XYZ file of C-alpha atoms in Angstrom:
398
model
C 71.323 34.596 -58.745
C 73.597 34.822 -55.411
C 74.479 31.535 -53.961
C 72.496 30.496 -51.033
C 74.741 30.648 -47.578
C 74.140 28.396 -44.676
C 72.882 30.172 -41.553
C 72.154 27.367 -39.162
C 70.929 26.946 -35.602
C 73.483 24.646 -33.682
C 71.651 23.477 -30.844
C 67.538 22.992 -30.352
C 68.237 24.847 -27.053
C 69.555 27.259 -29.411
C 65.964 29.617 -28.441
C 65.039 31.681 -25.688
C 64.202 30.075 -22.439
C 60.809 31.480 -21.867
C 60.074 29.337 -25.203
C 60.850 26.464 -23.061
C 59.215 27.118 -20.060
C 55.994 28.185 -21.731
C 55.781 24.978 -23.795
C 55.802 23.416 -21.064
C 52.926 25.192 -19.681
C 51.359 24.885 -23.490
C 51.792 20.834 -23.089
C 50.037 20.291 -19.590
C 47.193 22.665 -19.929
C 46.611 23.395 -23.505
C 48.122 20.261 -25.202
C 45.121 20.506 -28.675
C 45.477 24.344 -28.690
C 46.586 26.061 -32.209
C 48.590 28.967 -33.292
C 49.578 31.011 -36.000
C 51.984 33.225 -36.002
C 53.035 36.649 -38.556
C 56.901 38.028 -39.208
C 56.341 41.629 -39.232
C 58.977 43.704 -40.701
C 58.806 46.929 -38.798
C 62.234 48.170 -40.289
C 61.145 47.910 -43.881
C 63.960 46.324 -44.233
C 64.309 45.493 -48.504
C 65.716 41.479 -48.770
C 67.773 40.547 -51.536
C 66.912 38.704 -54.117
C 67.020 34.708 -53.064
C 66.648 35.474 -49.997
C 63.303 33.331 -49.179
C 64.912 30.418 -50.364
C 68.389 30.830 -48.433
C 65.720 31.076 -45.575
C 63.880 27.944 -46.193
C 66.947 26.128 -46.900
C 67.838 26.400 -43.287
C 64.498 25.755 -41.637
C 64.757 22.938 -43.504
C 67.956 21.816 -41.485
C 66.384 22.593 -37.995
C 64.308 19.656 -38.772
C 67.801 17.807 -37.847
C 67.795 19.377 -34.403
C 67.389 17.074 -31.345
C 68.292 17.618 -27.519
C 71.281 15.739 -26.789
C 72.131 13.364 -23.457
C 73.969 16.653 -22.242
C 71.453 19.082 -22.658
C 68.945 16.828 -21.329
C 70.828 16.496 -17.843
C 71.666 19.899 -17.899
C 68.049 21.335 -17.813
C 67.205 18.366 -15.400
C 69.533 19.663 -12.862
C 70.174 23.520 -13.677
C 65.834 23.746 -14.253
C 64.221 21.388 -11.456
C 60.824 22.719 -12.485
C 60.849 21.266 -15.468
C 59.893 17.903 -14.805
C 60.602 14.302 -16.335
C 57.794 14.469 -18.385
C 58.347 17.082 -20.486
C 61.921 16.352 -20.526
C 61.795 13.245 -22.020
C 59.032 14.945 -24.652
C 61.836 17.767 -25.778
C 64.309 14.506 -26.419
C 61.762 13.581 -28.882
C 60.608 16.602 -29.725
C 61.464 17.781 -33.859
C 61.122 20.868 -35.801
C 58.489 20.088 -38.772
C 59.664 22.678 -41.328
C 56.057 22.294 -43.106
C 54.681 24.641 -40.158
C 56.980 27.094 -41.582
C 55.618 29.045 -44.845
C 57.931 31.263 -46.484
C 57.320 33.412 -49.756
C 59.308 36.781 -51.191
C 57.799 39.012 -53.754
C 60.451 41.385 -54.665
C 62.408 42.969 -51.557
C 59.398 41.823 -48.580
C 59.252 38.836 -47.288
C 56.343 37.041 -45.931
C 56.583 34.215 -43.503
C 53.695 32.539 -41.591
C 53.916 29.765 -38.691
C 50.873 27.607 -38.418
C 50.096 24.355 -36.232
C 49.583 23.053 -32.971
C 50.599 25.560 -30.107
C 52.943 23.510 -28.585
C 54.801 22.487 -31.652
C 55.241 26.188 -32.902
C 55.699 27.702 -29.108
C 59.214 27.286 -30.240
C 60.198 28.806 -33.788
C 60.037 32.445 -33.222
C 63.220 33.180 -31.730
C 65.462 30.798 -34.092
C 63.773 32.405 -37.090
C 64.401 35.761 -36.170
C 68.074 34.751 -35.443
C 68.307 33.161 -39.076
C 66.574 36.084 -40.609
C 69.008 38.477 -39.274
C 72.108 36.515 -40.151
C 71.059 35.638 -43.269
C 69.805 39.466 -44.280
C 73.519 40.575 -43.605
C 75.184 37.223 -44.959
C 73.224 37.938 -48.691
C 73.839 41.826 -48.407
C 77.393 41.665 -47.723
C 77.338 43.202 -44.529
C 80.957 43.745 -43.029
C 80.936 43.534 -39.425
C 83.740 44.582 -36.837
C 86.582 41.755 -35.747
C 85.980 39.259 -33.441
C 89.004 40.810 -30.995
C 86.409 44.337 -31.270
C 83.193 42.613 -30.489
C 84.700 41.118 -27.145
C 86.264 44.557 -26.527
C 83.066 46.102 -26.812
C 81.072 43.554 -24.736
C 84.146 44.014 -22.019
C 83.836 48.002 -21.706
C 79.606 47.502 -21.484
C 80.174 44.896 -18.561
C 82.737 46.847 -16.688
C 80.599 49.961 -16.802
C 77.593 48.100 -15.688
C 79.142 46.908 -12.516
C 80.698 50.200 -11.928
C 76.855 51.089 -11.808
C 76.424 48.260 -9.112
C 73.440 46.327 -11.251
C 73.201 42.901 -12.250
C 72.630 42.435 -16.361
C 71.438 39.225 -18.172
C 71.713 38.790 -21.787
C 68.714 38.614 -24.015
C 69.745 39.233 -27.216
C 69.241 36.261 -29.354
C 65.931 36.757 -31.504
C 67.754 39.948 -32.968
C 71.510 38.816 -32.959
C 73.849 39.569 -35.939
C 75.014 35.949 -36.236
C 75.314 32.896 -34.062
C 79.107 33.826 -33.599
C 79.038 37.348 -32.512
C 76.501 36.233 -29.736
C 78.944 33.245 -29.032
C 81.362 35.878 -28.861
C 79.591 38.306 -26.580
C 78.406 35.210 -23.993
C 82.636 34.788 -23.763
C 83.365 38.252 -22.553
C 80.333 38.326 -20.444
C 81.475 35.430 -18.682
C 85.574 36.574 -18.838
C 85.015 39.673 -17.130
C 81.083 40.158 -16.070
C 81.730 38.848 -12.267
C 79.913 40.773 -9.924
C 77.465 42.060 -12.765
C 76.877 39.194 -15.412
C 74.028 37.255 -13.867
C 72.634 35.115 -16.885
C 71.419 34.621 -20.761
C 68.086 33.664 -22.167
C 69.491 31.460 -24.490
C 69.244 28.159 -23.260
C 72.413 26.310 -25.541
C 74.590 29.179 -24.556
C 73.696 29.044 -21.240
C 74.758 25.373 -20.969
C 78.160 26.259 -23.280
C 79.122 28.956 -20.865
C 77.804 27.217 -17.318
C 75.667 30.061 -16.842
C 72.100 30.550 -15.827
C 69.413 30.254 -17.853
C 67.040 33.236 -17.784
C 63.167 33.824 -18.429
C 59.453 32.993 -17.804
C 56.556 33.994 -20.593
C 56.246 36.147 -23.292
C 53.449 38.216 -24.384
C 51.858 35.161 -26.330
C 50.772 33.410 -23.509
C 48.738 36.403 -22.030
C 47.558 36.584 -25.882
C 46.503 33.014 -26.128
C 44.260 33.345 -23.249
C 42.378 36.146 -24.308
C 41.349 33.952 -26.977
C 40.423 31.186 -24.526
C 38.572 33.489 -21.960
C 38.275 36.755 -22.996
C 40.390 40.377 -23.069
C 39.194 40.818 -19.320
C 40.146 37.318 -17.853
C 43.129 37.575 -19.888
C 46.268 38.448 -17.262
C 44.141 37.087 -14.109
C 43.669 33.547 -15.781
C 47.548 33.896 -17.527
C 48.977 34.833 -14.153
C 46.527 31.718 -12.151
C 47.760 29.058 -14.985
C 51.544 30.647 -14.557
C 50.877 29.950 -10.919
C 49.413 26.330 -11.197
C 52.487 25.233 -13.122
C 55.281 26.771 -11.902
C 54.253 26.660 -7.967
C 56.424 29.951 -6.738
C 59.633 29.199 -9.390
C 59.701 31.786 -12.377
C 58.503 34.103 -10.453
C 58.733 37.795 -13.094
C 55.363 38.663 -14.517
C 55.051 40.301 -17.414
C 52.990 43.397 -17.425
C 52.463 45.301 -20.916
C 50.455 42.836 -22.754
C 47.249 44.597 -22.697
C 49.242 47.926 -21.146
C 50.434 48.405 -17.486
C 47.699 50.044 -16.459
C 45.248 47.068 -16.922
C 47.722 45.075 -15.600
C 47.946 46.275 -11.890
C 44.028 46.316 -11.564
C 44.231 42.570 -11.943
C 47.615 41.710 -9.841
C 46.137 41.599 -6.983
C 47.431 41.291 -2.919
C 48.417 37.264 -3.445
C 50.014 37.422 -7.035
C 51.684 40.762 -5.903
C 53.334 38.588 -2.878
C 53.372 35.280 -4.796
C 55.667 37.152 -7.881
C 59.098 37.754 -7.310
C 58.571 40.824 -9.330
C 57.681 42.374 -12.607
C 58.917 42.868 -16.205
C 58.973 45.644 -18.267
C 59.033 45.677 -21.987
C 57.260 48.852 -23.284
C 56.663 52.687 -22.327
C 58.609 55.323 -20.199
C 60.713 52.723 -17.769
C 60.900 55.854 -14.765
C 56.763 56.063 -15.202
C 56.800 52.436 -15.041
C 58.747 52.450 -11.863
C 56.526 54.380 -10.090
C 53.679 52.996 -11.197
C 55.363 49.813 -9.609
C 55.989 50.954 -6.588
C 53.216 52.879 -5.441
C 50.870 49.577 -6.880
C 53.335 47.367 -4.193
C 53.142 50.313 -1.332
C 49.204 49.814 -1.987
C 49.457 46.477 -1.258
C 51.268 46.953 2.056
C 54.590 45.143 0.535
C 57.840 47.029 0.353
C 58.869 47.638 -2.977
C 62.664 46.997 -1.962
C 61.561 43.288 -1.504
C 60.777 43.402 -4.961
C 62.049 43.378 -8.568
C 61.344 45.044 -11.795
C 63.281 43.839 -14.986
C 64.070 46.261 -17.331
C 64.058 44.923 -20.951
C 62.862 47.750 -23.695
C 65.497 48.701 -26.018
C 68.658 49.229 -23.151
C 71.921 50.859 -24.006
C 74.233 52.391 -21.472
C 72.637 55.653 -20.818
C 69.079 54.288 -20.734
C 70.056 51.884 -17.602
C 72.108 54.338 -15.972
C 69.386 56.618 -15.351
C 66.619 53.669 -14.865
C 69.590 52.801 -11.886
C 69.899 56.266 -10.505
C 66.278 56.383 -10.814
C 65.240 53.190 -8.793
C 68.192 52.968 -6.439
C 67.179 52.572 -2.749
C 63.099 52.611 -3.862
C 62.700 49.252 -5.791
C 65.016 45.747 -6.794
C 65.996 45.969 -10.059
C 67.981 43.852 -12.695
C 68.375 44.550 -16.266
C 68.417 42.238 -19.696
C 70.174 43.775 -22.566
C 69.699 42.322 -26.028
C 70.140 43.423 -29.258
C 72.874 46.474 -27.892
C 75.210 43.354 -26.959
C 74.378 41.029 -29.518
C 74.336 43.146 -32.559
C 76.711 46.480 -32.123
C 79.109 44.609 -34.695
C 79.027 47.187 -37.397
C 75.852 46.903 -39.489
C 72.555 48.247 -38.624
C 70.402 46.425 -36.387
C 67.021 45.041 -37.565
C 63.847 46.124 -36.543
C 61.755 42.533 -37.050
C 59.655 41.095 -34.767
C 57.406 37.543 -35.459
C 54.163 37.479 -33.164
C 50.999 35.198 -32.308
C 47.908 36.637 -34.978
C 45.492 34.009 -34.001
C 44.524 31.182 -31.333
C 42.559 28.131 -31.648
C 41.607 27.003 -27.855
C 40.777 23.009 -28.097
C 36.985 22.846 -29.712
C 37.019 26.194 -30.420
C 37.115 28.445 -33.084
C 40.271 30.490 -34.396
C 40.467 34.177 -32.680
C 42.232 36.832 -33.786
C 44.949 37.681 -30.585
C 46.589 41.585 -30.509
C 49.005 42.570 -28.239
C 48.262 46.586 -26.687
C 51.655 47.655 -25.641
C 52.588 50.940 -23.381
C 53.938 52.311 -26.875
C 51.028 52.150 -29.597
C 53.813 52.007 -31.883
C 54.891 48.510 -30.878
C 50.859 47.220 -30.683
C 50.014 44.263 -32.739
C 46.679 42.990 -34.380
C 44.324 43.909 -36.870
C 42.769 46.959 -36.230
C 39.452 46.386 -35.600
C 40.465 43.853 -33.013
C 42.906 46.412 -30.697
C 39.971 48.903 -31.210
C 37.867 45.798 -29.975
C 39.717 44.572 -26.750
C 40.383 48.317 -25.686
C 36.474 48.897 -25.599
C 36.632 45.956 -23.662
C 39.352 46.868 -21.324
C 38.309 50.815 -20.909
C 41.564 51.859 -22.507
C 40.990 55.322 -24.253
C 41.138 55.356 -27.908
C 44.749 56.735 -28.813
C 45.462 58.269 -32.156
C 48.111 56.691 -33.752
């Protein structure tokens, strides 16, 4: 039996900031909802023996985790939209490891988050990070020097500003360890001025006096579908976005039941309320276009917009999403997992998403997610054949 290593999460800010700002969301209009949530292992990635309870050992520990006098003033005056309220709820807030259920038969591993929605809002990302750095802690994994990571991280900055776009970093759900992404945030912030813009991870944003980045993930597009339907889905998402936010967080995301149902529903006042749109999913040039000719439509210039490019970014892919979108439409770009984990080992392909939804006096609903890429679509399959019936998406073979 290998001796079980400590991976632990420093910091309950220690997530991704749309976590935050969507529990807050989760606590003023769906404070009795429930989730669950399913680790999917799309690498097939084979976990060594022990590995479930090296795993459980440290979500045990996050139940230590509590925001600190600092962090609480520094979302109070770096996040003004996050008011008292829910400020002084995060202070008391706790991780309850029982939410958490963690098994391994052989090499898989099967994990399961269950319990009130805006409890286990916030679990995702820090499990993925522990996953990751655990999987390469019990396997032995050598990674590159520290001196080599911040070299790396310094020739992908400099390159990006050469292209004359701004980058955030969003790499913490698929990181290869806490230090390599402290390490990453410190050369980003050395020698990103003029490029570096920000980090969705809300401790290192605070660590590094930088800005924290994000708004909502595809969850809370999902959890409304099961509270009013596949077709009210993005209208009601975007209206509730709207409600609590009033203009601030302002980047709407588009793929969660594909682009293409999107726009029919973002209509003239979201399209000028938004600051812009995300993408996450599907040919980023087709996207573009698709974005700009929806804003032309509308009678808004697309220049006075922005599109964030997020899929799966390396060098190459950005440069020709820049060349591609230059003079047309604003742009900015958040790169994850090609900052955070280019330290030697393979990255891994995990994700954790919502399965079902329990609306308050209501019964639990199965939620899928119908991406631009089939490939990355999530739910059972009777329920993505359901919701695209629903939606009049064709019926892909996949």
């Amino acid at each position: 039996m290998q001796t079980t290593p400590k991976a632990l999460i420093y910091s309950i800010l220690d997530n991704d900031f749309y976590k935050i700002t969507m529990q807050q969301g989760v606590i003023r209009l769906f404070p009795a909802a429930k989730a669950k949530y399913k680790f999917i292992n799309r690498g097939k990635h084979a976990f060594p023996e022990g590995f479930s309870a090296a795993l459980r050992q440290a979500v045990n520990e996050m139940a230590l985790l509590k925001l600190s006098k600092e962090e609480k003033q520094f979302l109070k005056v770096t996040c003004p939209y996050l008011d008292p309220v829910y400020l002084d709820f995060l202070a008391g807030y706790r991780f309850n490891p029982d939410e958490v259920h963690i098994e391994q038969t052989g090499e898989e591993l099967i994990v399961h988050i269950e319990g009130l929605w805006y409890r286990t809002i916030l679990w995702e990302v820090p499990l993925m990070s522990l996953i990751c750095e655990l999987f390469y802690t019990m396997n032995h994994a050598e990674r590159i020097s520290n001196e080599e990571v911040v070299n790396r991280t310094r020739e992908k900055i400099e390159k990006y500003r050469e292209l004359g776009i701004t980058v955030a970093e969003f790499g913490t759900r698929r990181r290869h360890s806490y230090q390599v992404q402290r390490l990453v945030l410190q050369a980003l912030t050395d020698y990103g001025a003029g490029s570096f813009i920000g980090t969705s991870n809300v401790h290192l944003a605070m660590l590094h006096q930088t800005k924290p980045i994000g708004t909502h993930a595809h969850e809370w597009f999902m959890f409304h579908a099961a509270q009013y339907g596949f077709k009210m889905a993005n209208a009601m998402g975007l209206e509730h976005w709207v409600q609590v936010y009033r203009g601030d967080l302002g980047i709407a995301l588009s793929d969660t039941y594909t682009t293409d149902v999107f726009f029919r529903q973002f209509d003239k006042m979201f399209s000028k309320l938004f600051d812009g749109v995300r993408h996450d999913s599907g040919d980023p040039l087709d996207f573009a276009d698709q974005v700009i000719a929806h804003y032309e439509h509308m009678g808004i210039d697309p220049k006075s917009k922005t599109i964030i490019f997020s899929d799966g970014l390396d060098y190459e892919k950005v440069a020709r999403i820049a060349r591609y979108c230059r003079n047309r439409v604003g742009m900015s770009f958040g790169i994850g997992t090609n900052f955070t984990n280019d330290a030697g080992p393979k990255a891994m392909n995990i994700v954790i998403k919502m399965t079902e939804a329990q609306p308050k006096d209501g019964e639990w609903t199965e939620v899928v997610k119908l991406s631009d890429e089939p490939g990355k679509h999530t739910g059972t399959e009777a329920t993505i054949k359901l919701a695209k019936v629903i939606l009049s998406i064709p019926q892909q073979t996949q």
